[in-house]
Amino acid sequence: MKILIVDDEPLARQRLVALLQKCNGYEICGEAANGNEALQRAQHLKPDIILLDIRMPGIDGLETARHLNRLAKPPAIIFTTAYSDHALQAFETHAVDYLLKPIKPERLEEALKAAKRLTRPQLQELSQVEEATKQVRSHICVKIRGSLELIPVEDIRYFLADHKYVTLRTSDHEHLIEESLKTLEEEFGHLFTRVHRNALIADQYMLGLEKNNDGHCVMVIKDINDRLEISRRHLPYVRKKIKHLATYR
């Protein structure tokens, strides 16, 4: 079985390599120093198991696990950490096990055997269960030229739905994601406002309303020239929201 090691400390990765070399039937297919690298390498290397640290720069191990669970073929995840205070959250992401550093060889082998028993359908089912928990992400995972990359939610100007895809717009790029506008609104409704049946706009980038050539109200959005139409149904609420936001700027 192929194993990917993810830890921001080189010495911690070296210790895990040394421990794994004493375990039969496992191949170390790669290493990563952060969540973004973990996603990219998991996509290309397709490990069966990931040994994942929790406290890392950028996105932590818990959020990394949520993104990994969204892969077409999610790996089994075993958390490795020096801290015990994240155990409950770790198991909420449906990790196979939670190992405290310094990791004992017998505990590692026990966790690996548990991961080995999980079939692909069982892992897929776990990822679907995790999806239902609706954990709030700080990043959205997108595919760019065949690689997975993480876009900070705070950089997103709007989400615009079109059939089965949603366009995610930042100040300088557009990305297509396969998530429904409804689930995005449920997760990020505290940061984005529904302005139309097909659009959510980030509150922090709303500058005000103007009318287009057809006489429809559209939203002026900070740093971009795009103007998204406001539906009649949502216009009264959007007006109130803009006034409310203006008092805190």
PDB file of C-alpha atoms in Angstrom:
ATOM      1  CA  MET A   1       0.000   0.000   0.000  1.00  0.00           C
ATOM      2  CA  LYS A   2       1.248   3.472  -0.895  1.00  0.00           C
ATOM      3  CA  ILE A   3       1.715   6.048   1.880  1.00  0.00           C
ATOM      4  CA  LEU A   4       2.090   9.834   1.621  1.00  0.00           C
ATOM      5  CA  ILE A   5       3.695  11.622   4.604  1.00  0.00           C
ATOM      6  CA  VAL A   6       2.520  15.178   5.304  1.00  0.00           C
ATOM      7  CA  ASP A   7       4.293  17.252   7.960  1.00  0.00           C
ATOM      8  CA  ASP A   8       5.835  20.741   7.901  1.00  0.00           C
ATOM      9  CA  GLU A   9       8.835  19.564   9.977  1.00  0.00           C
ATOM     10  CA  PRO A  10      11.534  17.687   7.987  1.00  0.00           C
ATOM     11  CA  LEU A  11      12.702  15.828  11.112  1.00  0.00           C
ATOM     12  CA  ALA A  12       9.175  14.587  11.795  1.00  0.00           C
ATOM     13  CA  ARG A  13       8.955  13.277   8.225  1.00  0.00           C
ATOM     14  CA  GLN A  14      12.332  11.560   8.614  1.00  0.00           C
ATOM     15  CA  ARG A  15      11.162   9.821  11.814  1.00  0.00           C
ATOM     16  CA  LEU A  16       8.038   8.559  10.065  1.00  0.00           C
ATOM     17  CA  VAL A  17      10.108   7.300   7.136  1.00  0.00           C
ATOM     18  CA  ALA A  18      12.342   5.392   9.568  1.00  0.00           C
ATOM     19  CA  LEU A  19       9.312   3.862  11.322  1.00  0.00           C
ATOM     20  CA  LEU A  20       7.613   2.891   8.076  1.00  0.00           C
ATOM     21  CA  GLN A  21      10.738   1.217   6.732  1.00  0.00           C
ATOM     22  CA  LYS A  22      10.344  -1.315   9.541  1.00  0.00           C
ATOM     23  CA  CYS A  23       6.752  -2.095   8.507  1.00  0.00           C
ATOM     24  CA  ASN A  24       6.209  -4.719   5.828  1.00  0.00           C
ATOM     25  CA  GLY A  25       3.844  -4.231   2.903  1.00  0.00           C
ATOM     26  CA  TYR A  26       3.958  -0.427   2.684  1.00  0.00           C
ATOM     27  CA  GLU A  27       5.600   1.884   0.158  1.00  0.00           C
ATOM     28  CA  ILE A  28       6.392   5.550   0.868  1.00  0.00           C
ATOM     29  CA  CYS A  29       5.286   7.202  -2.374  1.00  0.00           C
ATOM     30  CA  GLY A  30       6.043  10.795  -1.373  1.00  0.00           C
ATOM     31  CA  GLU A  31       6.225  13.601   1.167  1.00  0.00           C
ATOM     32  CA  ALA A  32       4.562  17.008   1.525  1.00  0.00           C
ATOM     33  CA  ALA A  33       5.237  19.962   3.828  1.00  0.00           C
ATOM     34  CA  ASN A  34       1.788  21.587   3.833  1.00  0.00           C
ATOM     35  CA  GLY A  35      -1.862  21.118   2.903  1.00  0.00           C
ATOM     36  CA  ASN A  36      -1.567  22.503  -0.615  1.00  0.00           C
ATOM     37  CA  GLU A  37       1.320  20.163  -1.442  1.00  0.00           C
ATOM     38  CA  ALA A  38      -0.609  17.278   0.119  1.00  0.00           C
ATOM     39  CA  LEU A  39      -3.559  17.846  -2.206  1.00  0.00           C
ATOM     40  CA  GLN A  40      -1.412  18.115  -5.317  1.00  0.00           C
ATOM     41  CA  ARG A  41       0.645  15.037  -4.497  1.00  0.00           C
ATOM     42  CA  ALA A  42      -2.378  13.011  -3.437  1.00  0.00           C
ATOM     43  CA  GLN A  43      -3.975  13.754  -6.795  1.00  0.00           C
ATOM     44  CA  HIS A  44      -0.929  12.588  -8.783  1.00  0.00           C
ATOM     45  CA  LEU A  45       0.470   9.840  -6.540  1.00  0.00           C
ATOM     46  CA  LYS A  46      -2.914   8.389  -5.474  1.00  0.00           C
ATOM     47  CA  PRO A  47      -1.759   7.097  -2.061  1.00  0.00           C
ATOM     48  CA  ASP A  48      -3.831   4.538  -0.199  1.00  0.00           C
ATOM     49  CA  ILE A  49      -2.957   6.102   3.181  1.00  0.00           C
ATOM     50  CA  ILE A  50      -1.903   9.599   4.250  1.00  0.00           C
ATOM     51  CA  LEU A  51      -0.079  10.282   7.521  1.00  0.00           C
ATOM     52  CA  LEU A  52      -1.177  13.861   8.169  1.00  0.00           C
ATOM     53  CA  ASP A  53       0.080  16.399  10.716  1.00  0.00           C
ATOM     54  CA  ILE A  54      -2.538  18.795  12.138  1.00  0.00           C
ATOM     55  CA  ARG A  55      -0.686  22.024  12.967  1.00  0.00           C
ATOM     56  CA  MET A  56       0.837  23.278   9.726  1.00  0.00           C
ATOM     57  CA  PRO A  57       1.225  26.724   8.128  1.00  0.00           C
ATOM     58  CA  GLY A  58      -1.537  27.748   5.741  1.00  0.00           C
ATOM     59  CA  ILE A  59      -4.469  25.374   5.977  1.00  0.00           C
ATOM     60  CA  ASP A  60      -4.154  22.979   8.904  1.00  0.00           C
ATOM     61  CA  GLY A  61      -4.428  19.210   8.744  1.00  0.00           C
ATOM     62  CA  LEU A  62      -8.107  19.174   9.656  1.00  0.00           C
ATOM     63  CA  GLU A  63      -9.119  21.302   6.678  1.00  0.00           C
ATOM     64  CA  THR A  64      -6.666  19.448   4.449  1.00  0.00           C
ATOM     65  CA  ALA A  65      -8.465  16.229   5.391  1.00  0.00           C
ATOM     66  CA  ARG A  66     -11.806  17.726   4.335  1.00  0.00           C
ATOM     67  CA  HIS A  67     -10.388  18.597   0.916  1.00  0.00           C
ATOM     68  CA  LEU A  68      -8.795  15.147   0.583  1.00  0.00           C
ATOM     69  CA  ASN A  69     -12.156  13.569   1.383  1.00  0.00           C
ATOM     70  CA  ARG A  70     -13.589  15.301  -1.698  1.00  0.00           C
ATOM     71  CA  LEU A  71     -11.215  13.516  -4.091  1.00  0.00           C
ATOM     72  CA  ALA A  72     -12.724  10.949  -6.464  1.00  0.00           C
ATOM     73  CA  LYS A  73     -10.747   8.238  -4.663  1.00  0.00           C
ATOM     74  CA  PRO A  74     -10.147   9.516  -1.120  1.00  0.00           C
ATOM     75  CA  PRO A  75      -7.226   8.034   0.824  1.00  0.00           C
ATOM     76  CA  ALA A  76      -7.429   6.691   4.356  1.00  0.00           C
ATOM     77  CA  ILE A  77      -6.207   9.418   6.741  1.00  0.00           C
ATOM     78  CA  ILE A  78      -4.192   8.885   9.900  1.00  0.00           C
ATOM     79  CA  PHE A  79      -3.454  12.048  11.877  1.00  0.00           C
ATOM     80  CA  THR A  80      -0.021  12.449  13.477  1.00  0.00           C
ATOM     81  CA  THR A  81       0.337  15.286  15.965  1.00  0.00           C
ATOM     82  CA  ALA A  82       2.041  16.409  19.146  1.00  0.00           C
ATOM     83  CA  TYR A  83      -1.248  17.755  20.535  1.00  0.00           C
ATOM     84  CA  SER A  84      -4.229  15.845  21.895  1.00  0.00           C
ATOM     85  CA  ASP A  85      -6.709  18.740  21.853  1.00  0.00           C
ATOM     86  CA  HIS A  86      -7.837  18.116  18.249  1.00  0.00           C
ATOM     87  CA  ALA A  87      -8.819  14.466  18.661  1.00  0.00           C
ATOM     88  CA  LEU A  88     -12.597  15.005  18.475  1.00  0.00           C
ATOM     89  CA  GLN A  89     -12.339  17.250  15.402  1.00  0.00           C
ATOM     90  CA  ALA A  90     -10.006  14.741  13.780  1.00  0.00           C
ATOM     91  CA  PHE A  91     -12.526  11.929  14.065  1.00  0.00           C
ATOM     92  CA  GLU A  92     -15.277  14.230  12.803  1.00  0.00           C
ATOM     93  CA  THR A  93     -13.308  14.289   9.519  1.00  0.00           C
ATOM     94  CA  HIS A  94     -13.540  10.470   9.630  1.00  0.00           C
ATOM     95  CA  ALA A  95      -9.857   9.784  10.134  1.00  0.00           C
ATOM     96  CA  VAL A  96      -8.867   6.155  10.641  1.00  0.00           C
ATOM     97  CA  ASP A  97      -6.723   6.966  13.682  1.00  0.00           C
ATOM     98  CA  TYR A  98      -5.057   9.758  15.666  1.00  0.00           C
ATOM     99  CA  LEU A  99      -1.431   9.182  16.690  1.00  0.00           C
ATOM    100  CA  LEU A 100       0.316  11.331  19.257  1.00  0.00           C
ATOM    101  CA  LYS A 101       4.008  12.162  18.808  1.00  0.00           C
ATOM    102  CA  PRO A 102       6.413  10.665  19.604  1.00  0.00           C
ATOM    103  CA  ILE A 103       4.721   7.836  17.714  1.00  0.00           C
ATOM    104  CA  LYS A 104       5.272   4.335  18.999  1.00  0.00           C
ATOM    105  CA  PRO A 105       5.990   1.674  16.345  1.00  0.00           C
ATOM    106  CA  GLU A 106       3.238  -0.617  17.615  1.00  0.00           C
ATOM    107  CA  ARG A 107       0.604   2.175  17.480  1.00  0.00           C
ATOM    108  CA  LEU A 108       1.630   3.095  13.946  1.00  0.00           C
ATOM    109  CA  GLU A 109       1.364  -0.505  12.805  1.00  0.00           C
ATOM    110  CA  GLU A 110      -2.029  -0.839  14.477  1.00  0.00           C
ATOM    111  CA  ALA A 111      -3.305   2.280  12.659  1.00  0.00           C
ATOM    112  CA  LEU A 112      -1.914   1.114   9.325  1.00  0.00           C
ATOM    113  CA  LYS A 113      -3.639  -2.251   9.662  1.00  0.00           C
ATOM    114  CA  ALA A 114      -6.938  -0.486  10.382  1.00  0.00           C
ATOM    115  CA  ALA A 115      -6.469   1.686   7.285  1.00  0.00           C
ATOM    116  CA  LYS A 116      -5.569  -1.357   5.203  1.00  0.00           C
ATOM    117  CA  ARG A 117      -8.893  -2.989   6.044  1.00  0.00           C
ATOM    118  CA  LEU A 118     -10.882  -0.068   4.613  1.00  0.00           C
ATOM    119  CA  THR A 119     -12.070  -0.644   1.057  1.00  0.00           C
ATOM    120  CA  ARG A 120     -12.422   2.123  -1.563  1.00  0.00           C
ATOM    121  CA  PRO A 121     -16.245   2.053  -1.310  1.00  0.00           C
ATOM    122  CA  GLN A 122     -15.984   2.480   2.479  1.00  0.00           C
ATOM    123  CA  LEU A 123     -13.639   5.466   2.045  1.00  0.00           C
ATOM    124  CA  GLN A 124     -16.013   6.986  -0.518  1.00  0.00           C
ATOM    125  CA  GLU A 125     -18.871   6.560   1.932  1.00  0.00           C
ATOM    126  CA  LEU A 126     -16.857   8.302   4.663  1.00  0.00           C
ATOM    127  CA  SER A 127     -16.221  11.254   2.354  1.00  0.00           C
ATOM    128  CA  GLN A 128     -19.950  11.534   1.641  1.00  0.00           C
ATOM    129  CA  VAL A 129     -20.688  11.507   5.371  1.00  0.00           C
ATOM    130  CA  GLU A 130     -18.086  14.251   5.892  1.00  0.00           C
ATOM    131  CA  GLU A 131     -19.743  16.310   3.147  1.00  0.00           C
ATOM    132  CA  ALA A 132     -22.978  16.168   5.141  1.00  0.00           C
ATOM    133  CA  THR A 133     -21.300  17.721   8.209  1.00  0.00           C
ATOM    134  CA  LYS A 134     -20.888  20.993   6.239  1.00  0.00           C
ATOM    135  CA  GLN A 135     -17.669  22.065   7.906  1.00  0.00           C
ATOM    136  CA  VAL A 136     -16.842  25.661   6.988  1.00  0.00           C
ATOM    137  CA  ARG A 137     -13.728  25.826   4.818  1.00  0.00           C
ATOM    138  CA  SER A 138     -11.235  28.679   4.612  1.00  0.00           C
ATOM    139  CA  HIS A 139     -10.271  27.653   1.064  1.00  0.00           C
ATOM    140  CA  ILE A 140     -11.987  26.256  -2.025  1.00  0.00           C
ATOM    141  CA  CYS A 141     -10.198  23.543  -3.978  1.00  0.00           C
ATOM    142  CA  VAL A 142     -10.057  24.134  -7.753  1.00  0.00           C
ATOM    143  CA  LYS A 143      -8.389  22.350 -10.655  1.00  0.00           C
ATOM    144  CA  ILE A 144      -5.916  24.472 -12.618  1.00  0.00           C
ATOM    145  CA  ARG A 145      -4.177  22.901 -15.622  1.00  0.00           C
ATOM    146  CA  GLY A 146      -4.606  19.449 -14.157  1.00  0.00           C
ATOM    147  CA  SER A 147      -3.423  20.337 -10.643  1.00  0.00           C
ATOM    148  CA  LEU A 148      -5.435  21.003  -7.518  1.00  0.00           C
ATOM    149  CA  GLU A 149      -4.966  24.403  -5.911  1.00  0.00           C
ATOM    150  CA  LEU A 150      -6.554  26.127  -2.928  1.00  0.00           C
ATOM    151  CA  ILE A 151      -8.252  29.507  -3.320  1.00  0.00           C
ATOM    152  CA  PRO A 152      -8.757  31.469  -0.064  1.00  0.00           C
ATOM    153  CA  VAL A 153     -12.451  32.176   0.503  1.00  0.00           C
ATOM    154  CA  GLU A 154     -11.533  35.731   1.503  1.00  0.00           C
ATOM    155  CA  ASP A 155     -10.251  36.342  -2.070  1.00  0.00           C
ATOM    156  CA  ILE A 156     -13.491  35.300  -3.759  1.00  0.00           C
ATOM    157  CA  ARG A 157     -15.661  38.112  -5.164  1.00  0.00           C
ATOM    158  CA  TYR A 158     -18.634  36.008  -6.186  1.00  0.00           C
ATOM    159  CA  PHE A 159     -20.042  32.599  -7.112  1.00  0.00           C
ATOM    160  CA  LEU A 160     -22.117  32.479 -10.307  1.00  0.00           C
ATOM    161  CA  ALA A 161     -24.101  29.354 -11.244  1.00  0.00           C
ATOM    162  CA  ASP A 162     -24.507  28.151 -14.810  1.00  0.00           C
ATOM    163  CA  HIS A 163     -26.112  24.712 -15.279  1.00  0.00           C
ATOM    164  CA  LYS A 164     -24.031  22.067 -13.423  1.00  0.00           C
ATOM    165  CA  TYR A 165     -21.013  24.334 -12.821  1.00  0.00           C
ATOM    166  CA  VAL A 166     -20.374  27.370 -10.650  1.00  0.00           C
ATOM    167  CA  THR A 167     -17.901  30.095 -11.597  1.00  0.00           C
ATOM    168  CA  LEU A 168     -15.692  31.256  -8.727  1.00  0.00           C
ATOM    169  CA  ARG A 169     -14.354  34.783  -9.373  1.00  0.00           C
ATOM    170  CA  THR A 170     -11.340  36.360  -7.700  1.00  0.00           C
ATOM    171  CA  SER A 171      -9.852  39.755  -8.565  1.00  0.00           C
ATOM    172  CA  ASP A 172      -7.877  38.317 -11.477  1.00  0.00           C
ATOM    173  CA  HIS A 173      -9.112  34.809 -12.267  1.00  0.00           C
ATOM    174  CA  GLU A 174     -12.203  32.690 -12.878  1.00  0.00           C
ATOM    175  CA  HIS A 175     -12.427  29.005 -11.963  1.00  0.00           C
ATOM    176  CA  LEU A 176     -15.143  26.429 -12.549  1.00  0.00           C
ATOM    177  CA  ILE A 177     -16.101  24.255  -9.590  1.00  0.00           C
ATOM    178  CA  GLU A 178     -18.542  21.376  -9.330  1.00  0.00           C
ATOM    179  CA  GLU A 179     -20.432  22.563  -6.255  1.00  0.00           C
ATOM    180  CA  SER A 180     -24.012  23.726  -6.073  1.00  0.00           C
ATOM    181  CA  LEU A 181     -24.831  27.332  -5.251  1.00  0.00           C
ATOM    182  CA  LYS A 182     -27.220  26.103  -2.582  1.00  0.00           C
ATOM    183  CA  THR A 183     -24.534  24.201  -0.644  1.00  0.00           C
ATOM    184  CA  LEU A 184     -22.123  27.124  -1.004  1.00  0.00           C
ATOM    185  CA  GLU A 185     -24.761  29.459   0.424  1.00  0.00           C
ATOM    186  CA  GLU A 186     -25.387  27.095   3.327  1.00  0.00           C
ATOM    187  CA  GLU A 187     -21.687  26.982   4.131  1.00  0.00           C
ATOM    188  CA  PHE A 188     -20.717  30.609   3.448  1.00  0.00           C
ATOM    189  CA  GLY A 189     -23.991  32.481   3.984  1.00  0.00           C
ATOM    190  CA  HIS A 190     -22.364  34.508   6.765  1.00  0.00           C
ATOM    191  CA  LEU A 191     -19.869  35.909   4.224  1.00  0.00           C
ATOM    192  CA  PHE A 192     -21.850  36.034   0.966  1.00  0.00           C
ATOM    193  CA  THR A 193     -25.264  37.418   0.029  1.00  0.00           C
ATOM    194  CA  ARG A 194     -27.694  35.899  -2.448  1.00  0.00           C
ATOM    195  CA  VAL A 195     -28.463  38.593  -5.037  1.00  0.00           C
ATOM    196  CA  HIS A 196     -30.078  36.419  -7.701  1.00  0.00           C
ATOM    197  CA  ARG A 197     -31.154  32.809  -8.043  1.00  0.00           C
ATOM    198  CA  ASN A 198     -27.799  32.175  -9.759  1.00  0.00           C
ATOM    199  CA  ALA A 199     -25.403  34.426  -7.806  1.00  0.00           C
ATOM    200  CA  LEU A 200     -23.755  34.966  -4.419  1.00  0.00           C
ATOM    201  CA  ILE A 201     -21.580  38.044  -3.847  1.00  0.00           C
ATOM    202  CA  ALA A 202     -19.031  38.473  -1.045  1.00  0.00           C
ATOM    203  CA  ASP A 203     -20.261  41.077   1.445  1.00  0.00           C
ATOM    204  CA  GLN A 204     -16.809  42.623   1.873  1.00  0.00           C
ATOM    205  CA  TYR A 205     -16.541  43.453  -1.856  1.00  0.00           C
ATOM    206  CA  MET A 206     -19.998  45.005  -2.360  1.00  0.00           C
ATOM    207  CA  LEU A 207     -19.559  48.682  -3.228  1.00  0.00           C
ATOM    208  CA  GLY A 208     -23.090  49.689  -4.217  1.00  0.00           C
ATOM    209  CA  LEU A 209     -25.825  49.522  -6.833  1.00  0.00           C
ATOM    210  CA  GLU A 210     -26.168  51.097 -10.252  1.00  0.00           C
ATOM    211  CA  LYS A 211     -28.443  50.602 -13.258  1.00  0.00           C
ATOM    212  CA  ASN A 212     -27.324  49.013 -16.510  1.00  0.00           C
ATOM    213  CA  ASN A 213     -28.446  49.956 -20.022  1.00  0.00           C
ATOM    214  CA  ASP A 214     -31.569  47.822 -19.653  1.00  0.00           C
ATOM    215  CA  GLY A 215     -32.585  49.633 -16.477  1.00  0.00           C
ATOM    216  CA  HIS A 216     -31.818  46.663 -14.226  1.00  0.00           C
ATOM    217  CA  CYS A 217     -30.041  47.091 -10.889  1.00  0.00           C
ATOM    218  CA  VAL A 218     -26.554  45.599 -10.832  1.00  0.00           C
ATOM    219  CA  MET A 219     -23.913  45.289  -8.134  1.00  0.00           C
ATOM    220  CA  VAL A 220     -20.647  47.229  -8.309  1.00  0.00           C
ATOM    221  CA  ILE A 221     -17.931  44.915  -7.020  1.00  0.00           C
ATOM    222  CA  LYS A 222     -14.569  46.011  -5.664  1.00  0.00           C
ATOM    223  CA  ASP A 223     -11.482  45.464  -7.888  1.00  0.00           C
ATOM    224  CA  ILE A 224     -13.373  44.013 -10.879  1.00  0.00           C
ATOM    225  CA  ASN A 225     -15.456  45.401 -13.743  1.00  0.00           C
ATOM    226  CA  ASP A 226     -18.091  42.662 -13.622  1.00  0.00           C
ATOM    227  CA  ARG A 227     -21.623  43.794 -12.804  1.00  0.00           C
ATOM    228  CA  LEU A 228     -23.999  41.135 -11.504  1.00  0.00           C
ATOM    229  CA  GLU A 229     -27.720  41.692 -11.880  1.00  0.00           C
ATOM    230  CA  ILE A 230     -29.864  41.903  -8.734  1.00  0.00           C
ATOM    231  CA  SER A 231     -33.223  40.173  -9.051  1.00  0.00           C
ATOM    232  CA  ARG A 232     -36.389  42.057  -8.060  1.00  0.00           C
ATOM    233  CA  ARG A 233     -37.027  39.446  -5.412  1.00  0.00           C
ATOM    234  CA  HIS A 234     -33.665  40.004  -3.710  1.00  0.00           C
ATOM    235  CA  LEU A 235     -33.330  43.756  -4.295  1.00  0.00           C
ATOM    236  CA  PRO A 236     -35.021  44.997  -1.059  1.00  0.00           C
ATOM    237  CA  TYR A 237     -32.801  42.776   1.095  1.00  0.00           C
ATOM    238  CA  VAL A 238     -29.670  43.682  -0.879  1.00  0.00           C
ATOM    239  CA  ARG A 239     -30.376  47.418  -0.414  1.00  0.00           C
ATOM    240  CA  LYS A 240     -30.671  46.918   3.351  1.00  0.00           C
ATOM    241  CA  LYS A 241     -27.517  44.825   3.392  1.00  0.00           C
ATOM    242  CA  ILE A 242     -25.498  47.517   1.602  1.00  0.00           C
ATOM    243  CA  LYS A 243     -26.701  50.193   4.048  1.00  0.00           C
ATOM    244  CA  HIS A 244     -25.833  47.924   6.961  1.00  0.00           C
ATOM    245  CA  LEU A 245     -22.350  47.231   5.569  1.00  0.00           C
ATOM    246  CA  ALA A 246     -21.774  50.944   4.936  1.00  0.00           C
ATOM    247  CA  THR A 247     -22.203  51.737   8.642  1.00  0.00           C
ATOM    248  CA  TYR A 248     -19.262  49.446   9.482  1.00  0.00           C
ATOM    249  CA  ARG A 249     -16.852  50.740   6.844  1.00  0.00           C
TER     250      ARG A 249
END
